[in-house]
Amino acid sequence: MWTSGRMSNAKSWLGLGMSLYFWGLMDLTTTVLSSTPIPRDQLESLTSDRQQSHHRTKRSWVWNQFFVLEEYTGTDPLYVGKLHSDMDRGDGSIKYILSGEGAGIVFTIDDTTGDIHAIQRLDREERAQYTLRAQALDRRTGRPMEPESEFIIKIQDINDNEPRFLDGPYVATVPEMSPVGTSVIQVTATDADDPTYGNSARVVYSILQGQPYFSVDSKTGVIRTALMNMDREAKEYYEVIIQAKDMGGQLGGLAGTTTVNITLSDVNDNPPRFPQKHYQMSVLESAPVSSTVGRVFAKDLDEGINAEMKYTIVDGDGADAFDINTDPNFQVGIITVKKPLSFERKKSYTLKVEGANPHLEMRFLNLGPFQDTTTVHITVEDVDEPPVFEPGFYFVEVPEDVTIGTTIQIISAKDPDVTNNSIRYSIDRSSDPGRFFYVDITTGALMTARPLDREEFSWHNITVLAMEMNNPSQVGSVAVTIKVLDVNDNAPEFPRFYEAFVCENAKAGQLIQTVSAVDQDDPHNGQHFYYSLAPEAANNPNFTVRDNQDNTARILTRRSGFRQQEQSVFYLPILIADSGQPVLSSTGTLTIQVCSCNDDGHVMSCSPEAYMLPVSLSRGALIAILACIFVLLVLVLLILSMRRHRKQPYIIDDEENIHENIVRYDDEGGGEEDTEAFDIAAMWNPREAQAGAAPKTRQDMLPEIESLSRYVPQTCAVSSTVHSYVLAKLYEADMDLWAPPFDSLQTYMFEGEGSLAGSLSSLQSATSDSEQSFDFLTDWGPRFRKLAELYGASEGPTPLW
C-alpha cells in the first residue's frame, strides 16, 4: 500500500470491503478482495483528502480488513492480500515482518513483496478472525522504516455445517385422548454456520416419521398432536423422527435428524368391570375376627391413580358379619370376618360387592358408569369347637370360715356344636397351686378343698377347664375370681412387747404407759377395741386400766409407795376385746418395773441393790471346788461309755436260719376282727355310728388318726354326694404328720372265722423251712443276692458283722 501523506490520525480505515488503498501520483489504486462496495461518503472523503493532501501530514499506513474464505482445499497457499509501504521503491531494501495471532503458523508474508498467504486450512467455526501486526524494516540496518500497525484478517463463512439437535434424543409425554393441536414438546436444532451471512444457518423443521399422529412447526420446532382420540390402551409408545435442514430447506442444504419418544399418559377413560359376576367362598366358623375369607377383583384397563379401586358391600345378609377392604398394591377387594361366626346359627351368607373408581374426570363421564357389582356367596363350615362357658367370667364371694366341701359356685359350659358332647370339668392346677378348690368333674360344682384364710390369701384367681369327652383336645377355659370375705376369727393383741416403769415416788393416778392393739381382721365398720383388766386381776390394788375409746388405753397407778426391795417387777394382765361377731378377746401382759427416780421423774436405776455375802471365799477354796466338779464329770462320762460298749455273748445255732433272728414279731394286728382300733360299723352305716353310743377306744394304744367325722356336718355326711366328706378326710390326713402308713378309709367285706379265702397273712404259712426252697434266688443275678443269702440253704455258720 502506498500513502501520499500522513493523516492526523495514524490509523484511519477507508472502507470495509477494500483490501488496501494506494495514493500515488494523484492516482487511486484499489484492490478488492470481497464483494462489499465502498460507501459513497467514504469515496467523497477520499477525494477530498486527495485534493487537500498538500495541506496534511503524509500518512505511512492505511489499513482495512482482509477477508478469506474458509475450508480452502487447494494445494497451493491461499493468497490473502498484500502489504506495501510508500517507502518501498521495489529495490528490495525494505523488509516486511508479520507478527501476531497465527503469524508464521497460519499466515506467512513475503518479506520482499509483502504478499500474505494462508498455509493452513481455515475454519470459521473454530476461529472467525485473526489480529496481526505489520512492520517495515530497513533490510541493511534493520531500522524500522514505518511504525508498527495492526490489521485484521476475517474468515468468510461457507455452508459446511449441518444443523444439530444438541438435546436429542427427546422424551415427551402427552395425555391420551388429547385434542388435535395439543403441544407435546419443542425441539431445537443449532447450525454452527454464520447466521449473519447468507442462509447457511437458516433452519427449517419437518417430520420424517410419526405421521399422521403428530406434526411439527417448520419454524419453531414445536411438535403437536395431529390425530384425535389417541388411546393409550390401543398404543402407548410412539417414535417420531424430526429433520432440521439449513439453507431454508432449499435443495443443497445440509440436514440433521433427531428422535422424539412420545408416551401417551393415562387418563381415566375406562370403567372397572368384574370378570366374574358370581364368587363362591367358604370359611370355617372358628375363623378369628379380621381373618381373610377371599378376594374379589374388578379389572380396569387404566393404570396408576386412574385404576385405583374402592370396594364396598352394598347389599346382602352378610353385611354385619363380613367386611371388605381394598389392597392398595394390587387393587383387589379383601373380604374379612367382621364378627365371630357360628355354623349352628347361620350356615351361609350372600354379599353384593361394588367396585368403583374414586378419581373421575368430568370429560369422560359419558364413557361410564365407573363402577360395577358382583355377588359373593360365603358358606360357613362346621368345626369341632371347644366348650363355651356361660357366662364368660365368674366372680364369687365366699366367707373365710366356709367348711371344706361347700359348693360355692356352679360352673356351666356347653358344647356349641350340633353333637352337644358331654363335658368334663377340671381346675388348671397352675392357677391353684395351693389346691384350695375342687370342681366336680360332671356337674361343674366348685367346692372348697382346704380351709380359707383371708389374712393369708384374700383373693384367688383360678381357671376352670371344660373338656369334651369324645375329643379331649377341645378344651375351653373360664376365669373365676374368688374374693374371700372376712369373718371375725382373729382376736386383737398387742403389736409388740410392752414394758413400762413406775417410780418409787410415783403418786396414785399417775400415767405410766399407753397401750394399743392390732387385729388381723378387717371389719366393714372398722376396728374398735375395748380394754380392761383380766378377770384374775380385776381387783389389782396397784394399777388400773382406762379405755380411751380410740383403740388405745392408759395404765395408771392406784397407789403410791412402791419399793424395789419389796417387789421390783409387776405383771399386769390386760384383756383386749374387739367389736366383731362373735366377740373375740385376748390377754396381753404389761411388764412394769419399779425404778428409782429423781425429783423430776427421771429414772436413775431399775435394778435392786445386790446384797453382799458376809463371808468371801478364798482363791484356793474356789479352785478346789472346781477340781472336784471336774473329777465327778469325768467319772460320769467314763461310766456311760463303759455301759454303751458292754456286749453280751451271742451264740448262733447252726440249724437256725438267720432270717428268724432278724425279723421278730411280738404282736400281730387283729385284721378286720380287731375292732379296738376303729369301729368298722361306722363305715358301713354312718348314721348308726353317729346315733349310737360313744365310739370304742383302743385299749392297748392311742389311736393315731382320730375320727374325721367331727369336721364334717351331719348333713354333709349323709348327703347324696360324698365329695365334701372325702375332701375333709383327705385334708385332715394330709395335715396329720403322725398318721400311720395305711388308709383308714379303705374297707373290705368282713370275712370272719371260717372264710374260704383263708388268712391273708404270710406268717405261719409254712410249717418248716424245708417245705419251700429259695435256692432259685441265686440264679436271679446280683440284685437278689441278699435275698438268696437270707433265704437260701445254709452251708455253714454265717459270720456276723
GROMACS .gro file of C-alpha atoms in nm, residues 293-700:
model
  408
  293VAL     CA    1  -6.217  -6.508   5.364
  294GLY     CA    2  -6.141  -6.439   4.998
  295ARG     CA    3  -6.065  -6.175   4.732
  296VAL     CA    4  -6.261  -6.012   4.451
  297PHE     CA    5  -6.113  -5.814   4.161
  298ALA     CA    6  -6.260  -5.555   3.927
  299LYS     CA    7  -6.045  -5.512   3.616
  300ASP     CA    8  -5.962  -5.160   3.499
  301LEU     CA    9  -5.761  -5.101   3.179
  302ASP     CA   10  -5.629  -4.774   3.315
  303GLU     CA   11  -5.323  -4.751   3.536
  304GLY     CA   12  -5.192  -4.559   3.832
  305ILE     CA   13  -5.435  -4.338   4.014
  306ASN     CA   14  -5.693  -4.389   3.739
  307ALA     CA   15  -5.702  -4.764   3.815
  308GLU     CA   16  -5.747  -4.725   4.191
  309MET     CA   17  -6.049  -4.907   4.327
  310LYS     CA   18  -6.276  -4.877   4.626
  311TYR     CA   19  -6.473  -5.186   4.722
  312THR     CA   20  -6.786  -5.172   4.939
  313ILE     CA   21  -7.060  -5.411   5.045
  314VAL     CA   22  -7.380  -5.251   4.920
  315ASP     CA   23  -7.630  -5.527   4.995
  316GLY     CA   24  -7.674  -5.879   5.130
  317ASP     CA   25  -7.745  -6.055   5.457
  318GLY     CA   26  -7.375  -6.076   5.550
  319ALA     CA   27  -7.304  -5.703   5.572
  320ASP     CA   28  -7.291  -5.722   5.952
  321ALA     CA   29  -7.079  -6.041   5.960
  322PHE     CA   30  -6.820  -5.954   5.695
  323ASP     CA   31  -6.619  -5.653   5.587
  324ILE     CA   32  -6.423  -5.567   5.273
  325ASN     CA   33  -6.103  -5.367   5.236
  326THR     CA   34  -5.904  -5.258   4.932
  327ASP     CA   35  -5.547  -5.375   4.884
  328PRO     CA   36  -5.366  -5.058   4.765
  329ASN     CA   37  -5.089  -5.256   4.594
  330PHE     CA   38  -5.296  -5.493   4.382
  331GLN     CA   39  -5.632  -5.311   4.382
  332VAL     CA   40  -5.824  -5.620   4.497
  333GLY     CA   41  -6.104  -5.636   4.749
  334ILE     CA   42  -6.022  -5.848   5.056
  335ILE     CA   43  -6.326  -5.989   5.237
  336THR     CA   44  -6.262  -6.041   5.611
  337VAL     CA   45  -6.456  -6.171   5.911
  338LYS     CA   46  -6.621  -5.887   6.098
  339LYS     CA   47  -6.762  -6.078   6.396
  340PRO     CA   48  -6.746  -6.438   6.524
  341LEU     CA   49  -6.929  -6.689   6.308
  342SER     CA   50  -7.140  -6.986   6.412
  343PHE     CA   51  -7.231  -7.275   6.190
  344GLU     CA   52  -7.516  -7.362   6.423
  345ARG     CA   53  -7.674  -7.016   6.391
  346LYS     CA   54  -7.623  -6.945   6.018
  347LYS     CA   55  -7.464  -7.164   5.756
  348SER     CA   56  -7.431  -6.927   5.457
  349TYR     CA   57  -7.425  -6.558   5.364
  350THR     CA   58  -7.472  -6.355   5.045
  351LEU     CA   59  -7.290  -6.027   4.973
  352LYS     CA   60  -7.330  -5.776   4.693
  353VAL     CA   61  -6.994  -5.606   4.639
  354GLU     CA   62  -6.938  -5.288   4.438
  355GLY     CA   63  -6.605  -5.177   4.288
  356ALA     CA   64  -6.575  -4.812   4.181
  357ASN     CA   65  -6.310  -4.561   4.071
  358PRO     CA   66  -6.269  -4.290   4.335
  359HIS     CA   67  -6.095  -4.049   4.090
  360LEU     CA   68  -6.313  -3.943   3.798
  361GLU     CA   69  -6.264  -3.698   3.509
  362MET     CA   70  -6.566  -3.498   3.416
  363ARG     CA   71  -6.497  -3.500   3.040
  364PHE     CA   72  -6.508  -3.880   3.032
  365LEU     CA   73  -6.821  -3.936   3.241
  366ASN     CA   74  -7.009  -4.020   2.924
  367LEU     CA   75  -6.794  -4.336   2.898
  368GLY     CA   76  -6.922  -4.466   3.235
  369PRO     CA   77  -7.065  -4.572   3.469
  370PHE     CA   78  -6.734  -4.606   3.650
  371GLN     CA   79  -6.849  -4.880   3.893
  372ASP     CA   80  -6.957  -5.242   3.875
  373THR     CA   81  -7.109  -5.502   4.110
  374THR     CA   82  -7.071  -5.874   4.175
  375THR     CA   83  -7.233  -6.131   4.404
  376VAL     CA   84  -7.038  -6.328   4.665
  377HIS     CA   85  -7.175  -6.644   4.831
  378ILE     CA   86  -6.998  -6.744   5.153
  379THR     CA   87  -7.052  -7.086   5.314
  380VAL     CA   88  -6.971  -7.136   5.684
  381GLU     CA   89  -6.808  -7.471   5.752
  382ASP     CA   90  -6.862  -7.657   6.077
  383VAL     CA   91  -6.566  -7.734   6.306
  384ASP     CA   92  -6.543  -7.915   6.636
  385GLU     CA   93  -6.534  -7.621   6.877
  386PRO     CA   94  -6.426  -7.632   7.241
  387PRO     CA   95  -6.686  -7.598   7.514
  388VAL     CA   96  -6.811  -7.249   7.578
  389PHE     CA   97  -6.876  -7.113   7.929
  390GLU     CA   98  -7.182  -6.906   8.003
  391PRO     CA   99  -7.115  -6.655   8.142
  392GLY     CA  100  -6.760  -6.597   8.022
  393PHE     CA  101  -6.638  -6.482   8.365
  394TYR     CA  102  -6.726  -6.576   8.724
  395PHE     CA  103  -6.694  -6.363   9.037
  396VAL     CA  104  -6.760  -6.542   9.366
  397GLU     CA  105  -6.761  -6.411   9.721
  398VAL     CA  106  -6.716  -6.667   9.997
  399PRO     CA  107  -6.662  -6.621  10.373
  400GLU     CA  108  -6.334  -6.743  10.505
  401ASP     CA  109  -6.498  -6.972  10.763
  402VAL     CA  110  -6.674  -7.180  10.499
  403THR     CA  111  -6.649  -7.552  10.571
  404ILE     CA  112  -6.449  -7.783  10.350
  405GLY     CA  113  -6.655  -7.932  10.070
  406THR     CA  114  -6.904  -7.646  10.048
  407THR     CA  115  -7.024  -7.570   9.696
  408ILE     CA  116  -6.958  -7.201   9.630
  409GLN     CA  117  -7.048  -7.180   9.259
  410ILE     CA  118  -7.184  -7.393   8.975
  411ILE     CA  119  -6.963  -7.358   8.667
  412SER     CA  120  -7.155  -7.423   8.348
  413ALA     CA  121  -7.024  -7.492   7.997
  414LYS     CA  122  -7.177  -7.649   7.689
  415ASP     CA  123  -7.062  -7.783   7.356
  416PRO     CA  124  -7.162  -7.531   7.088
  417ASP     CA  125  -7.160  -7.799   6.818
  418VAL     CA  126  -7.468  -7.982   6.700
  419THR     CA  127  -7.343  -8.306   6.856
  420ASN     CA  128  -7.351  -8.146   7.205
  421ASN     CA  129  -7.089  -8.378   7.356
  422SER     CA  130  -7.060  -8.439   7.730
  423ILE     CA  131  -6.840  -8.205   7.929
  424ARG     CA  132  -6.585  -8.287   8.196
  425TYR     CA  133  -6.461  -8.013   8.431
  426SER     CA  134  -6.125  -7.965   8.599
  427ILE     CA  135  -5.911  -7.690   8.752
  428ASP     CA  136  -5.588  -7.569   8.594
  429ARG     CA  137  -5.354  -7.652   8.881
  430SER     CA  138  -5.108  -7.382   8.779
  431SER     CA  139  -5.378  -7.131   8.874
  432ASP     CA  140  -5.445  -7.301   9.209
  433PRO     CA  141  -5.107  -7.426   9.335
  434GLY     CA  142  -5.234  -7.441   9.693
  435ARG     CA  143  -5.522  -7.672   9.590
  436PHE     CA  144  -5.776  -7.468   9.782
  437PHE     CA  145  -6.060  -7.563   9.548
  438TYR     CA  146  -6.209  -7.864   9.377
  439VAL     CA  147  -6.457  -7.885   9.090
  440ASP     CA  148  -6.695  -8.174   9.033
  441ILE     CA  149  -6.597  -8.346   8.710
  442THR     CA  150  -6.953  -8.385   8.583
  443THR     CA  151  -7.167  -8.114   8.744
  444GLY     CA  152  -6.912  -7.830   8.750
  445ALA     CA  153  -6.979  -7.762   9.118
  446LEU     CA  154  -6.689  -7.557   9.255
  447MET     CA  155  -6.613  -7.652   9.615
  448THR     CA  156  -6.357  -7.568   9.879
  449ALA     CA  157  -6.092  -7.832   9.939
  450ARG     CA  158  -5.894  -7.657  10.213
  451PRO     CA  159  -5.975  -7.404  10.482
  452LEU     CA  160  -5.966  -7.047  10.358
  453ASP     CA  161  -5.792  -6.771  10.544
  454ARG     CA  162  -5.850  -6.415  10.431
  455GLU     CA  163  -5.550  -6.296  10.624
  456GLU     CA  164  -5.329  -6.528  10.418
  457PHE     CA  165  -5.497  -6.505  10.074
  458SER     CA  166  -5.780  -6.259  10.028
  459TRP     CA  167  -5.820  -6.326   9.654
  460HIS     CA  168  -5.799  -6.641   9.443
  461ASN     CA  169  -5.788  -6.633   9.064
  462ILE     CA  170  -5.834  -6.981   8.923
  463THR     CA  171  -5.900  -7.119   8.577
  464VAL     CA  172  -6.165  -7.386   8.529
  465LEU     CA  173  -6.127  -7.609   8.224
  466ALA     CA  174  -6.402  -7.785   8.031
  467MET     CA  175  -6.312  -8.079   7.807
  468GLU     CA  176  -6.522  -8.272   7.561
  469MET     CA  177  -6.548  -8.640   7.638
  470ASN     CA  178  -6.529  -8.751   7.275
  471ASN     CA  179  -6.247  -8.513   7.181
  472PRO     CA  180  -6.012  -8.434   7.471
  473SER     CA  181  -5.819  -8.188   7.253
  474GLN     CA  182  -6.116  -7.949   7.264
  475VAL     CA  183  -6.073  -7.766   7.591
  476GLY     CA  184  -6.239  -7.444   7.695
  477SER     CA  185  -6.147  -7.229   7.991
  478VAL     CA  186  -6.302  -6.962   8.207
  479ALA     CA  187  -6.156  -6.734   8.471
  480VAL     CA  188  -6.303  -6.749   8.818
  481THR     CA  189  -6.220  -6.475   9.065
  482ILE     CA  190  -6.292  -6.564   9.427
  483LYS     CA  191  -6.298  -6.300   9.696
  484VAL     CA  192  -6.258  -6.431  10.049
  485LEU     CA  193  -6.482  -6.234  10.285
  486ASP     CA  194  -6.363  -6.152  10.630
  487VAL     CA  195  -6.511  -6.305  10.945
  488ASN     CA  196  -6.412  -6.225  11.297
  489ASP     CA  197  -6.169  -6.511  11.356
  490ASN     CA  198  -5.867  -6.324  11.497
  491ALA     CA  199  -5.853  -6.180  11.846
  492PRO     CA  200  -5.685  -5.842  11.899
  493GLU     CA  201  -5.341  -5.843  12.056
  494PHE     CA  202  -5.055  -5.615  12.146
  495PRO     CA  203  -4.846  -5.524  11.840
  496ARG     CA  204  -4.527  -5.559  12.044
  497PHE     CA  205  -4.391  -5.639  12.385
  498TYR     CA  206  -4.486  -5.362  12.626
  499GLU     CA  207  -4.256  -5.282  12.916
  500ALA     CA  208  -4.311  -4.983  13.147
  501PHE     CA  209  -4.161  -4.850  13.469
  502VAL     CA  210  -4.301  -4.683  13.777
  503CYS     CA  211  -4.101  -4.463  14.008
  504GLU     CA  212  -4.079  -4.535  14.374
  505ASN     CA  213  -4.201  -4.187  14.442
  506ALA     CA  214  -4.495  -4.218  14.198
  507LYS     CA  215  -4.832  -4.092  14.316
  508ALA     CA  216  -5.173  -4.252  14.276
  509GLY     CA  217  -5.338  -4.188  13.937
  510GLN     CA  218  -5.009  -4.129  13.756
  511LEU     CA  219  -4.990  -4.238  13.388
  512ILE     CA  220  -4.717  -4.491  13.332
  513GLN     CA  221  -4.798  -4.635  12.985
  514THR     CA  222  -5.035  -4.603  12.686
  515VAL     CA  223  -5.104  -4.928  12.501
  516SER     CA  224  -5.270  -5.010  12.167
  517ALA     CA  225  -5.373  -5.329  11.985
  518VAL     CA  226  -5.390  -5.472  11.635
  519ASP     CA  227  -5.634  -5.716  11.475
  520GLN     CA  228  -5.573  -5.904  11.150
  521ASP     CA  229  -5.944  -5.893  11.070
  522ASP     CA  230  -6.087  -5.616  10.855
  523PRO     CA  231  -6.450  -5.545  10.951
  524HIS     CA  232  -6.665  -5.318  10.737
  525ASN     CA  233  -6.717  -5.065  11.014
  526GLY     CA  234  -6.353  -5.057  11.116
  527GLN     CA  235  -6.181  -5.183  11.427
  528HIS     CA  236  -6.288  -5.089  11.777
  529PHE     CA  237  -6.112  -5.236  12.079
  530TYR     CA  238  -6.212  -5.249  12.445
  531TYR     CA  239  -5.952  -5.264  12.723
  532SER     CA  240  -5.991  -5.386  13.080
  533LEU     CA  241  -5.801  -5.576  13.343
  534ALA     CA  242  -5.811  -5.950  13.311
  535PRO     CA  243  -6.063  -6.121  13.546
  536GLU     CA  244  -5.785  -6.255  13.759
  537ALA     CA  245  -5.652  -5.901  13.808
  538ALA     CA  246  -5.983  -5.721  13.832
  539ASN     CA  247  -5.913  -5.614  14.192
  540ASN     CA  248  -5.549  -5.522  14.133
  541PRO     CA  249  -5.456  -5.275  14.408
  542ASN     CA  250  -5.155  -5.135  14.228
  543PHE     CA  251  -5.264  -5.043  13.874
  544THR     CA  252  -5.578  -4.982  13.671
  545VAL     CA  253  -5.670  -4.953  13.302
  546ARG     CA  254  -5.861  -4.660  13.149
  547ASP     CA  255  -6.005  -4.714  12.797
  548ASN     CA  256  -5.953  -4.403  12.581
  549GLN     CA  257  -6.231  -4.508  12.336
  550ASP     CA  258  -5.990  -4.459  12.045
  551ASN     CA  259  -5.845  -4.812  12.038
  552THR     CA  260  -5.584  -4.716  12.300
  553ALA     CA  261  -5.579  -4.741  12.680
  554ARG     CA  262  -5.390  -4.577  12.965
  555ILE     CA  263  -5.226  -4.762  13.252
  556LEU     CA  264  -5.249  -4.566  13.579
  557THR     CA  265  -5.123  -4.627  13.929
  558ARG     CA  266  -5.373  -4.684  14.206
  559ARG     CA  267  -5.142  -4.612  14.495
  560SER     CA  268  -4.806  -4.472  14.587
  561GLY     CA  269  -4.520  -4.602  14.789
  562PHE     CA  270  -4.365  -4.858  14.552
  563ARG     CA  271  -4.038  -5.008  14.679
  564GLN     CA  272  -3.782  -5.210  14.484
  565GLN     CA  273  -3.687  -5.408  14.790
  566GLU     CA  274  -4.048  -5.518  14.829
  567GLN     CA  275  -4.126  -5.601  14.462
  568SER     CA  276  -3.919  -5.492  14.166
  569VAL     CA  277  -4.141  -5.618  13.881
  570PHE     CA  278  -4.520  -5.627  13.832
  571TYR     CA  279  -4.701  -5.825  13.559
  572LEU     CA  280  -5.031  -5.667  13.469
  573PRO     CA  281  -5.270  -5.885  13.255
  574ILE     CA  282  -5.486  -5.672  13.023
  575LEU     CA  283  -5.792  -5.806  12.844
  576ILE     CA  284  -5.840  -5.677  12.485
  577ALA     CA  285  -6.174  -5.741  12.313
  578ASP     CA  286  -6.294  -5.647  11.964
  579SER     CA  287  -6.638  -5.542  11.842
  580GLY     CA  288  -6.694  -5.829  11.598
  581GLN     CA  289  -6.949  -6.106  11.599
  582PRO     CA  290  -6.868  -6.317  11.784
  583VAL     CA  291  -6.661  -6.104  12.019
  584LEU     CA  292  -6.301  -6.227  12.041
  585SER     CA  293  -6.054  -6.129  12.305
  586SER     CA  294  -5.702  -6.197  12.420
  587THR     CA  295  -5.494  -6.120  12.722
  588GLY     CA  296  -5.170  -5.927  12.695
  589THR     CA  297  -4.924  -5.882  12.974
  590LEU     CA  298  -4.765  -5.550  13.058
  591THR     CA  299  -4.434  -5.578  13.244
  592ILE     CA  300  -4.386  -5.293  13.493
  593GLN     CA  301  -4.054  -5.238  13.668
  594VAL     CA  302  -4.013  -5.037  13.984
  595CYS     CA  303  -3.729  -4.786  13.942
  596SER     CA  304  -3.553  -4.525  14.146
  597CYS     CA  305  -3.621  -4.177  14.007
  598ASN     CA  306  -3.514  -3.825  14.094
  599ASP     CA  307  -3.747  -3.547  14.186
  600ASP     CA  308  -3.816  -3.470  13.818
  601GLY     CA  309  -3.931  -3.827  13.749
  602HIS     CA  310  -3.623  -3.931  13.552
  603VAL     CA  311  -3.520  -4.294  13.601
  604MET     CA  312  -3.194  -4.343  13.785
  605SER     CA  313  -3.185  -4.719  13.846
  606CYS     CA  314  -3.429  -5.007  13.790
  607SER     CA  315  -3.229  -5.294  13.949
  608PRO     CA  316  -3.239  -5.368  14.322
  609GLU     CA  317  -2.915  -5.332  14.510
  610ALA     CA  318  -2.723  -5.656  14.546
  611TYR     CA  319  -2.667  -5.788  14.890
  612MET     CA  320  -2.302  -5.860  14.969
  613LEU     CA  321  -2.212  -6.203  15.111
  614PRO     CA  322  -2.081  -6.177  15.467
  615VAL     CA  323  -1.809  -6.436  15.411
  616SER     CA  324  -1.597  -6.439  15.094
  617LEU     CA  325  -1.433  -6.750  14.954
  618SER     CA  326  -1.058  -6.762  14.914
  619ARG     CA  327  -0.896  -6.840  14.579
  620GLY     CA  328  -0.770  -7.181  14.695
  621ALA     CA  329  -1.116  -7.293  14.809
  622LEU     CA  330  -1.267  -7.189  14.477
  623ILE     CA  331  -1.003  -7.392  14.284
  624ALA     CA  332  -1.068  -7.699  14.498
  625ILE     CA  333  -1.441  -7.683  14.433
  626LEU     CA  334  -1.387  -7.660  14.056
  627ALA     CA  335  -1.145  -7.953  14.063
  628CYS     CA  336  -1.398  -8.175  14.242
  629ILE     CA  337  -1.666  -8.087  13.988
  630PHE     CA  338  -1.430  -8.178  13.703
  631VAL     CA  339  -1.342  -8.517  13.856
  632LEU     CA  340  -1.710  -8.602  13.903
  633LEU     CA  341  -1.783  -8.514  13.543
  634VAL     CA  342  -1.505  -8.740  13.414
  635LEU     CA  343  -1.632  -9.033  13.623
  636VAL     CA  344  -1.985  -8.993  13.488
  637LEU     CA  345  -1.863  -8.991  13.128
  638LEU     CA  346  -1.648  -9.299  13.190
  639ILE     CA  347  -1.939  -9.496  13.336
  640LEU     CA  348  -2.167  -9.407  13.044
  641SER     CA  349  -1.903  -9.509  12.793
  642MET     CA  350  -1.848  -9.847  12.957
  643ARG     CA  351  -2.220  -9.923  12.963
  644ARG     CA  352  -2.253  -9.842  12.593
  645HIS     CA  353  -1.968 -10.069  12.487
  646ARG     CA  354  -2.075 -10.363  12.704
  647LYS     CA  355  -2.157 -10.665  12.481
  648GLN     CA  356  -2.337 -10.983  12.574
  649PRO     CA  357  -2.233 -11.315  12.414
  650TYR     CA  358  -2.431 -11.412  12.107
  651ILE     CA  359  -2.435 -11.776  12.000
  652ILE     CA  360  -2.569 -11.873  11.664
  653ASP     CA  361  -2.727 -12.209  11.621
  654ASP     CA  362  -2.611 -12.378  11.302
  655GLU     CA  363  -2.952 -12.519  11.239
  656GLU     CA  364  -3.126 -12.191  11.300
  657ASN     CA  365  -3.198 -11.985  10.990
  658ILE     CA  366  -3.063 -11.632  11.014
  659HIS     CA  367  -3.384 -11.469  10.898
  660GLU     CA  368  -3.555 -11.594  11.215
  661ASN     CA  369  -3.315 -11.384  11.417
  662ILE     CA  370  -3.354 -11.070  11.206
  663VAL     CA  371  -3.732 -11.029  11.195
  664ARG     CA  372  -3.933 -11.094  11.507
  665TYR     CA  373  -4.295 -11.002  11.561
  666ASP     CA  374  -4.428 -10.989  11.915
  667ASP     CA  375  -4.768 -10.853  11.817
  668GLU     CA  376  -4.985 -10.903  11.512
  669GLY     CA  377  -5.274 -10.685  11.417
  670GLY     CA  378  -5.616 -10.827  11.460
  671GLY     CA  379  -5.718 -10.760  11.099
  672GLU     CA  380  -6.082 -10.695  11.039
  673GLU     CA  381  -6.181 -10.871  11.359
  674ASP     CA  382  -5.984 -10.617  11.561
  675THR     CA  383  -6.247 -10.358  11.649
  676GLU     CA  384  -6.034 -10.184  11.908
  677ALA     CA  385  -5.859  -9.963  11.650
  678PHE     CA  386  -6.182  -9.836  11.494
  679ASP     CA  387  -6.543  -9.924  11.464
  680ILE     CA  388  -6.590 -10.066  11.117
  681ALA     CA  389  -6.964 -10.030  11.152
  682ALA     CA  390  -6.917  -9.655  11.122
  683MET     CA  391  -6.812  -9.706  10.762
  684TRP     CA  392  -7.094  -9.945  10.685
  685ASN     CA  393  -7.362  -9.712  10.818
  686PRO     CA  394  -7.250  -9.362  10.925
  687ARG     CA  395  -7.599  -9.280  11.055
  688GLU     CA  396  -7.595  -9.563  11.309
  689ALA     CA  397  -7.241  -9.483  11.409
  690GLN     CA  398  -7.334  -9.121  11.472
  691ALA     CA  399  -7.650  -9.202  11.658
  692GLY     CA  400  -7.504  -9.483  11.868
  693ALA     CA  401  -7.304  -9.478  12.185
  694ALA     CA  402  -6.964  -9.328  12.225
  695PRO     CA  403  -6.710  -9.488  11.994
  696LYS     CA  404  -6.481  -9.750  12.130
  697THR     CA  405  -6.127  -9.655  12.201
  698ARG     CA  406  -5.831  -9.879  12.160
  699GLN     CA  407  -5.708 -10.001  12.494
  700ASP     CA  408  -5.355 -10.111  12.410
   0.00000   0.00000   0.00000
